[in-house]
mmCIF file of C-alpha atoms and ligand atoms in Angstrom:
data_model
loop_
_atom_site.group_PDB
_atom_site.id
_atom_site.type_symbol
_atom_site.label_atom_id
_atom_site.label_comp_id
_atom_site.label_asym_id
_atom_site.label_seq_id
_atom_site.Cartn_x
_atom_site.Cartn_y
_atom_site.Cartn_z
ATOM 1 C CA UNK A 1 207.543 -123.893 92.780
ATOM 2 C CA UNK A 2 205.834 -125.770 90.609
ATOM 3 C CA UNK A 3 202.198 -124.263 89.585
ATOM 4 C CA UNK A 4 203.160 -121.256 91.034
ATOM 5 C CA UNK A 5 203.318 -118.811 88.043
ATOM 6 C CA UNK A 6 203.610 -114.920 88.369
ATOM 7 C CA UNK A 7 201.563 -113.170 85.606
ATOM 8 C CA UNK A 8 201.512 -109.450 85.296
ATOM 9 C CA UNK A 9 198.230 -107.444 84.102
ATOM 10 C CA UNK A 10 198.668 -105.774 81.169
ATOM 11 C CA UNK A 11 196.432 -102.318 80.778
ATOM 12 C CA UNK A 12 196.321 -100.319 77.521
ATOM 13 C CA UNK A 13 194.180 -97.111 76.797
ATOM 14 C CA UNK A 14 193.147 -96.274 73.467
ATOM 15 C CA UNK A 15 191.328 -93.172 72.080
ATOM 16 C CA UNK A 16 191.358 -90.463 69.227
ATOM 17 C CA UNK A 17 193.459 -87.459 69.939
ATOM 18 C CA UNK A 18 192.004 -84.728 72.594
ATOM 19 C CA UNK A 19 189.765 -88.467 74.137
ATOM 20 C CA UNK A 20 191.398 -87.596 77.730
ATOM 21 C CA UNK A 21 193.813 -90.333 77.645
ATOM 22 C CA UNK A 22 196.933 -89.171 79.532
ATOM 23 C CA UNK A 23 195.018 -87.685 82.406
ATOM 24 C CA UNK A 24 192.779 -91.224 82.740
ATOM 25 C CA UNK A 25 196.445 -92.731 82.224
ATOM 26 C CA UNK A 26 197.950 -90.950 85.509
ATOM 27 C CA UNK A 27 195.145 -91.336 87.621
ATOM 28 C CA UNK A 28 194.509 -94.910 86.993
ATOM 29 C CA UNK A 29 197.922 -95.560 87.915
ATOM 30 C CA UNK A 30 198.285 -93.339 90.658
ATOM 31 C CA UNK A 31 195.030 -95.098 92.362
ATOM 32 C CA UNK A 32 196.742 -98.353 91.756
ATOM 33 C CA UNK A 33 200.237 -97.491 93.284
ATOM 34 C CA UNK A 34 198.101 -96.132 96.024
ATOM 35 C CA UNK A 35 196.670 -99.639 96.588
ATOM 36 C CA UNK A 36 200.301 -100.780 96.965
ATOM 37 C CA UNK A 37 200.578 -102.187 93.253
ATOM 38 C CA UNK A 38 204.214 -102.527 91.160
ATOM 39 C CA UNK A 39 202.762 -100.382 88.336
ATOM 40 C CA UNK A 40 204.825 -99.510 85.102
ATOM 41 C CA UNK A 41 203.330 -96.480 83.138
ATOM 42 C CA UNK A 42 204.384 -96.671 79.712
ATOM 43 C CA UNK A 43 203.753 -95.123 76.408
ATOM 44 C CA UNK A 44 203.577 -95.580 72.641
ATOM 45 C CA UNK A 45 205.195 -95.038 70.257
ATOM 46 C CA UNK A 46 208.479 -94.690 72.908
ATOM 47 C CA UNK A 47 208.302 -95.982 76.280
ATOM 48 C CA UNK A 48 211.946 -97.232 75.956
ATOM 49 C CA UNK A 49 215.000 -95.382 74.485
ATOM 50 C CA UNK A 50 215.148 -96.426 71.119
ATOM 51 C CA UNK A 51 211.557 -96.826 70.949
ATOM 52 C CA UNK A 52 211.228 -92.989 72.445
ATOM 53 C CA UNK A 53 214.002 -91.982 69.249
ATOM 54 C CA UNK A 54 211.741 -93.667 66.764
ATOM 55 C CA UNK A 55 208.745 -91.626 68.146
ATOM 56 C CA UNK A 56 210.445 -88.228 67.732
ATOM 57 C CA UNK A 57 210.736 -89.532 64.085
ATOM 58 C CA UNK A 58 207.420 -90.732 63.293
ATOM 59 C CA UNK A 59 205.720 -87.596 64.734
ATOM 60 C CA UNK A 60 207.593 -84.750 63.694
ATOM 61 C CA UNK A 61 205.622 -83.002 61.170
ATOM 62 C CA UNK A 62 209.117 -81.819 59.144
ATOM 63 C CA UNK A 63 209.093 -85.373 58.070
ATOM 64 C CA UNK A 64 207.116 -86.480 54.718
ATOM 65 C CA UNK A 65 206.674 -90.634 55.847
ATOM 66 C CA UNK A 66 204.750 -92.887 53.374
ATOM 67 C CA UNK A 67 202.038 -95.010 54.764
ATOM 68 C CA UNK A 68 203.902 -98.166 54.701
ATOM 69 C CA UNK A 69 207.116 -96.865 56.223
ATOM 70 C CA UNK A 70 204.244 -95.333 59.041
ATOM 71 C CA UNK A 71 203.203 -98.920 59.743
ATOM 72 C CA UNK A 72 207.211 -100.327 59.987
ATOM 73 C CA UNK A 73 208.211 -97.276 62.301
ATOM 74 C CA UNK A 74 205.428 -97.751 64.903
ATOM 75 C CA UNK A 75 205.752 -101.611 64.838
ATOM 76 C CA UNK A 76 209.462 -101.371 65.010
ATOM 77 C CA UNK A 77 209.137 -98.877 68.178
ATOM 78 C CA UNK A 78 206.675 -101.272 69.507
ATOM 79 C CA UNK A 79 208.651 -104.645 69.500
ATOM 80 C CA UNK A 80 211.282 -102.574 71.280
ATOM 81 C CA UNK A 81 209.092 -101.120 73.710
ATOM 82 C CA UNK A 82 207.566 -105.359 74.535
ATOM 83 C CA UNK A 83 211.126 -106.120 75.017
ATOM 84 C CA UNK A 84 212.894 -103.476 76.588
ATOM 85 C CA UNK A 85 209.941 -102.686 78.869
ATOM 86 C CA UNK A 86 206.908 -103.957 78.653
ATOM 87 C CA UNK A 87 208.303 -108.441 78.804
ATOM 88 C CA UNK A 88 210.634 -107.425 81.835
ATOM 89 C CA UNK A 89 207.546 -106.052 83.707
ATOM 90 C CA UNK A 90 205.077 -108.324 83.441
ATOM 91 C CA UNK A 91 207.593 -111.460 84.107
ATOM 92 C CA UNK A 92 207.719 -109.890 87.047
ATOM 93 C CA UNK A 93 204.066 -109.514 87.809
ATOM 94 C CA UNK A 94 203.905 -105.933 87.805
ATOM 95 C CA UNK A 95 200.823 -103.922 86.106
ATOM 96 C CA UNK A 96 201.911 -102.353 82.886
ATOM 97 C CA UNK A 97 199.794 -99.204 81.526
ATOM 98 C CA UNK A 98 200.329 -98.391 78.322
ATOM 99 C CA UNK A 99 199.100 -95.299 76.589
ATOM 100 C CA UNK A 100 198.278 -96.859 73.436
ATOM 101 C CA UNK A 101 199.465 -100.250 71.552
ATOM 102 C CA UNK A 102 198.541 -102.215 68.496
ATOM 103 C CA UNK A 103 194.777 -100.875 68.461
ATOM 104 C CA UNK A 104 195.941 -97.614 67.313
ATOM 105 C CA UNK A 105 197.798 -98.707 64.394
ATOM 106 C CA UNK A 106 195.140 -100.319 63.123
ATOM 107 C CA UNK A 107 192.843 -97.131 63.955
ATOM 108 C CA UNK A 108 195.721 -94.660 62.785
ATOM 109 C CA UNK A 109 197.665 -96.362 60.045
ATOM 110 C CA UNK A 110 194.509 -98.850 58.687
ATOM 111 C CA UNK A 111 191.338 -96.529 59.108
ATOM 112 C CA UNK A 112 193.118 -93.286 58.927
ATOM 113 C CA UNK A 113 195.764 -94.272 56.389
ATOM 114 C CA UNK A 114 193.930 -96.616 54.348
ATOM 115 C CA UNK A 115 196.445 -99.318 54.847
ATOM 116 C CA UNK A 116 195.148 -103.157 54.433
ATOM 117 C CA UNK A 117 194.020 -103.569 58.057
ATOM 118 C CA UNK A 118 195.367 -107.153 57.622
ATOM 119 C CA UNK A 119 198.801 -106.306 57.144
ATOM 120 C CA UNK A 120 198.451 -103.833 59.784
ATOM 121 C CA UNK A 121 197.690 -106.785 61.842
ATOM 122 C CA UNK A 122 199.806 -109.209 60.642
ATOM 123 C CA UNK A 123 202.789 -107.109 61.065
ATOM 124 C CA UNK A 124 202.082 -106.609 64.100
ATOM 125 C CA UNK A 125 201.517 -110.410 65.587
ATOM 126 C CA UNK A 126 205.322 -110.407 64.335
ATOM 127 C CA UNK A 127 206.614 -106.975 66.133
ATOM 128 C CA UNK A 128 204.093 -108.480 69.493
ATOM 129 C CA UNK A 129 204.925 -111.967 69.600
ATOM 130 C CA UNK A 130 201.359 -112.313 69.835
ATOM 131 C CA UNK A 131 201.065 -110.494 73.124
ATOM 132 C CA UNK A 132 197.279 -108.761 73.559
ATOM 133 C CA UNK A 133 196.746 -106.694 76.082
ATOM 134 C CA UNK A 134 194.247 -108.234 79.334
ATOM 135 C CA UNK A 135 192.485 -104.774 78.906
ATOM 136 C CA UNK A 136 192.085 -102.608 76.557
ATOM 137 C CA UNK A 137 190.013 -99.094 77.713
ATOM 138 C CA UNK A 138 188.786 -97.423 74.649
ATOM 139 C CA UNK A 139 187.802 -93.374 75.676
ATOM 140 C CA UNK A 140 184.934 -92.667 73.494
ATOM 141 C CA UNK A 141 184.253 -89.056 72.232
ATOM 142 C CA UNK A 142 182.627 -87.225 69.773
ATOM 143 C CA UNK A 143 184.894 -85.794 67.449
ATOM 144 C CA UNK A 144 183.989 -82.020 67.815
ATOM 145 C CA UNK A 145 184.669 -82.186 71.579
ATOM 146 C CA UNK A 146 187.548 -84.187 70.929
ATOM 147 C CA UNK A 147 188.874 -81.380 68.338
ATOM 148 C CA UNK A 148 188.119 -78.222 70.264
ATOM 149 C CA UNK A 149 189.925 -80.316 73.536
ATOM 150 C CA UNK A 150 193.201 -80.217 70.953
ATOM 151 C CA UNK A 151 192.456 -76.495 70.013
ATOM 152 C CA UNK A 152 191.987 -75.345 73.820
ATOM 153 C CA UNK A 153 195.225 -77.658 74.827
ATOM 154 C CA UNK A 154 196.903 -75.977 72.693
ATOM 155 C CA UNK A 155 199.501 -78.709 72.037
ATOM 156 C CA UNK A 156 202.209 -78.850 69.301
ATOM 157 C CA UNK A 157 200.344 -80.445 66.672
ATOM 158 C CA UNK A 158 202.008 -83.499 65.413
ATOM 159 C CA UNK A 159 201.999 -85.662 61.894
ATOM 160 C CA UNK A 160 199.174 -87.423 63.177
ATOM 161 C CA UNK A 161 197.252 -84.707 64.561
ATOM 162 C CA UNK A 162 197.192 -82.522 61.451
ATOM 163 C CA UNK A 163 195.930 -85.238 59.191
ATOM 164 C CA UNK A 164 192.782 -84.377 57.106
ATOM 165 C CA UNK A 165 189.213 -84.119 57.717
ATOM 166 C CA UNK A 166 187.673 -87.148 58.432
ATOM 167 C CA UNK A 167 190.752 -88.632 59.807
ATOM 168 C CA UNK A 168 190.003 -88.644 63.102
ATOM 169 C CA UNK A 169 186.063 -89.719 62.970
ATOM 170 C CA UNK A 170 187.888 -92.934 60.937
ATOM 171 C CA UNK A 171 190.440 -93.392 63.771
ATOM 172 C CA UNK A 172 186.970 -93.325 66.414
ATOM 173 C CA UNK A 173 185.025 -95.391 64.184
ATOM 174 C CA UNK A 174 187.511 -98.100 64.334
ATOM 175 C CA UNK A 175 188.343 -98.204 68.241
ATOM 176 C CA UNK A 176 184.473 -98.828 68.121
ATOM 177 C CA UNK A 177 184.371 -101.506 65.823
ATOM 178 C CA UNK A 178 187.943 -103.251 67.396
ATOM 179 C CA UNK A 179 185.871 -103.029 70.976
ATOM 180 C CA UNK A 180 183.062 -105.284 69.243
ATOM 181 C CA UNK A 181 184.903 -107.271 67.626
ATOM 182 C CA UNK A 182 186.819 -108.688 71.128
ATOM 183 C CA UNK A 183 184.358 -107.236 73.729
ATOM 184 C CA UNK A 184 185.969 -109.594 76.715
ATOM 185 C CA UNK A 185 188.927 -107.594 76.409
ATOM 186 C CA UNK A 186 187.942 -104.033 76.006
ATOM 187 C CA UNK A 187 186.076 -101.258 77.960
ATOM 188 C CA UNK A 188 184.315 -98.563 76.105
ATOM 189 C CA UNK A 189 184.163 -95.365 78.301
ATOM 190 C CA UNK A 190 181.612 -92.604 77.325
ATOM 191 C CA UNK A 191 184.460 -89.539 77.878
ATOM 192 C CA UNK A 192 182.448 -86.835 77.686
ATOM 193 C CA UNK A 193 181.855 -87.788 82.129
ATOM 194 C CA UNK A 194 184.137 -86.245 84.698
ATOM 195 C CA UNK A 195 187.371 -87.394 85.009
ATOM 196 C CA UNK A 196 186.913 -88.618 88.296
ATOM 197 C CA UNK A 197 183.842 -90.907 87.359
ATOM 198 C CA UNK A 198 185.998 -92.101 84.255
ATOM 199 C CA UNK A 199 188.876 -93.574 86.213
ATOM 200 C CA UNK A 200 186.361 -94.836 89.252
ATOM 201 C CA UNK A 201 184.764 -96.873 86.455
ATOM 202 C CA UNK A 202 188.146 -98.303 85.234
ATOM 203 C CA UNK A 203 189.294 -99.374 88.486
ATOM 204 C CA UNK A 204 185.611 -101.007 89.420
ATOM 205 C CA UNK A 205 186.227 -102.824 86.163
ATOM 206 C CA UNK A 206 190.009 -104.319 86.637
ATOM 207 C CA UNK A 207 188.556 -105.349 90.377
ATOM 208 C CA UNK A 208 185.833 -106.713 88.942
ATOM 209 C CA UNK A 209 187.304 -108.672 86.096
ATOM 210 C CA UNK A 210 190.576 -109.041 87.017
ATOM 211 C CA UNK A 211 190.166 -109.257 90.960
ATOM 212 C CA UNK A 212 192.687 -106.365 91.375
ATOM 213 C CA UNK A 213 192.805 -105.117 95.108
ATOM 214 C CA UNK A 214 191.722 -101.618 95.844
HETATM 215 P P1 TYD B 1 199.898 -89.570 71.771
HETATM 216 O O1 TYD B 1 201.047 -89.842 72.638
HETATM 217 O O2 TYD B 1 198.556 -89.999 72.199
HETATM 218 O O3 TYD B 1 199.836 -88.037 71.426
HETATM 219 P P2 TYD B 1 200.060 -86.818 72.424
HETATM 220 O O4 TYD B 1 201.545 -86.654 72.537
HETATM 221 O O5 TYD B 1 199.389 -85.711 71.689
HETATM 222 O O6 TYD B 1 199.389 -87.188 73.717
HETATM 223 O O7 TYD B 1 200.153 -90.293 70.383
HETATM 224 C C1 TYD B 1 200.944 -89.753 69.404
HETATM 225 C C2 TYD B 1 200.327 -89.945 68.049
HETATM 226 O O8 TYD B 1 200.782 -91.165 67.456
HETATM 227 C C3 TYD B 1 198.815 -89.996 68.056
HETATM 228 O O9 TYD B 1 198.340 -89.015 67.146
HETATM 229 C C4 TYD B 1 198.488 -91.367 67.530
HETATM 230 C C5 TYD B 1 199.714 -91.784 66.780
HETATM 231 N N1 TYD B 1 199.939 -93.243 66.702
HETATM 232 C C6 TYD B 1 199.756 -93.912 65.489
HETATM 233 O O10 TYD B 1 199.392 -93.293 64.483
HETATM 234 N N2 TYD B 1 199.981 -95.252 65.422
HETATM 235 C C7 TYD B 1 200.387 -95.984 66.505
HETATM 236 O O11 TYD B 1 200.574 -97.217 66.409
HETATM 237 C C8 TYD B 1 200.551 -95.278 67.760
HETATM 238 C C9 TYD B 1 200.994 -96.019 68.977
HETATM 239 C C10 TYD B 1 200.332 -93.917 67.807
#
């Protein structure tokens, strides 16, 4: 069996909060498993059970976390997540999709925190093992749209979410500038387009650069 190696593709989607991410997250996937793919949908910060306890730390707004302890709790969910979940699955060639990964620590906990992006990063080669994600689709939208999207859902508002002004225009600003910085492994979507032409343009994009079958 020699030469004969099974790689999985690893998928992550990145975006401010209200960006469209978990809808773009299901119907990439869906599309996929329709093509007859072994897809994993995942999540972060959880995605596995401890991973999934940390989260319902990290987030809840009761909680008063310091930056640093921020960075430590998502990387520690993370490595936990790679090795629980997201290792097993792509040994065995499946396609993982991950709502978020590394880039938002750095967007979140760097930009938005203000902590030294290179400990961000170096923290979290240690909690990855080095793994970077094949693709990395970064949903790009205003932050207005993006806020009244939040308002309109609704949602419980989480630690994150109820940051301060300016916050979330840093967290934007820095999925941009990660997306230049390593353009051969993200895609930039404008998300202010249908849903429907968003996740058409992902999937011409993993056939396109990753030869997946559709
Ligand atoms: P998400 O699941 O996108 O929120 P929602 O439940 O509203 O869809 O992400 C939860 C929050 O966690 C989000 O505000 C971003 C934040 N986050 C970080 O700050 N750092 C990280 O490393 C990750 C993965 C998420």
């Amino acid at each position: 069996m020699k030469g004969w190696v099974v790689t999985g593709l690893f998928v992550v989607f990145e975006g401010a909060d209200g960006t469209g991410k978990s809808t773009q997250v299901a119907a990439v996937s869906e599309a996929l498993k329709k093509a007859g793919h072994d897809v994993v949908v995942t999540r972060e910060p959880g995605g596995s059970v401890v991973a999934e306890t940390l989260r319902s730390i990290v987030l809840d707004p009761a909680h008063d976390i310091d930056p640093t302890t921020e960075v430590l709790m998502f990387a520690a969910a993370r490595a936990d997540h790679i090795a629980q979940t997201i290792r097993p699955a792509l040994d065995a060639g499946k396609i993982v999709i991950s709502d978020r990964f590394v880039g938002s620590s750095i967007a979140y906990q760097s930009a938005g925190r203000g902590v030294d992006e290179t400990a961000v990063a170096d923290i979290n080669l240690y909690a990855t093992g080095n793994l970077v994600p094949d693709v990395t689709v970064v949903l790009d939208l205003d932050e207005t749209v993006a806020g009244n999207r939040r308002v309109d859902r609704g949602a419980i508002v989480d630690r994150m979410e109820s940051a301060p002004d300016g916050f979330q225009q840093a967290v934007r600003a820095s999925f941009l500038a990660q997306a230049e910085a390593a353009p051969e492994r993200h895609l930039v979507i404008d998300a202010t387009q249908p849903p429907e032409a968003i996740t058409q343009q992902v999937l011409t994009y993993l056939q396109c650069e990753h030869g997946v079958q559709l």
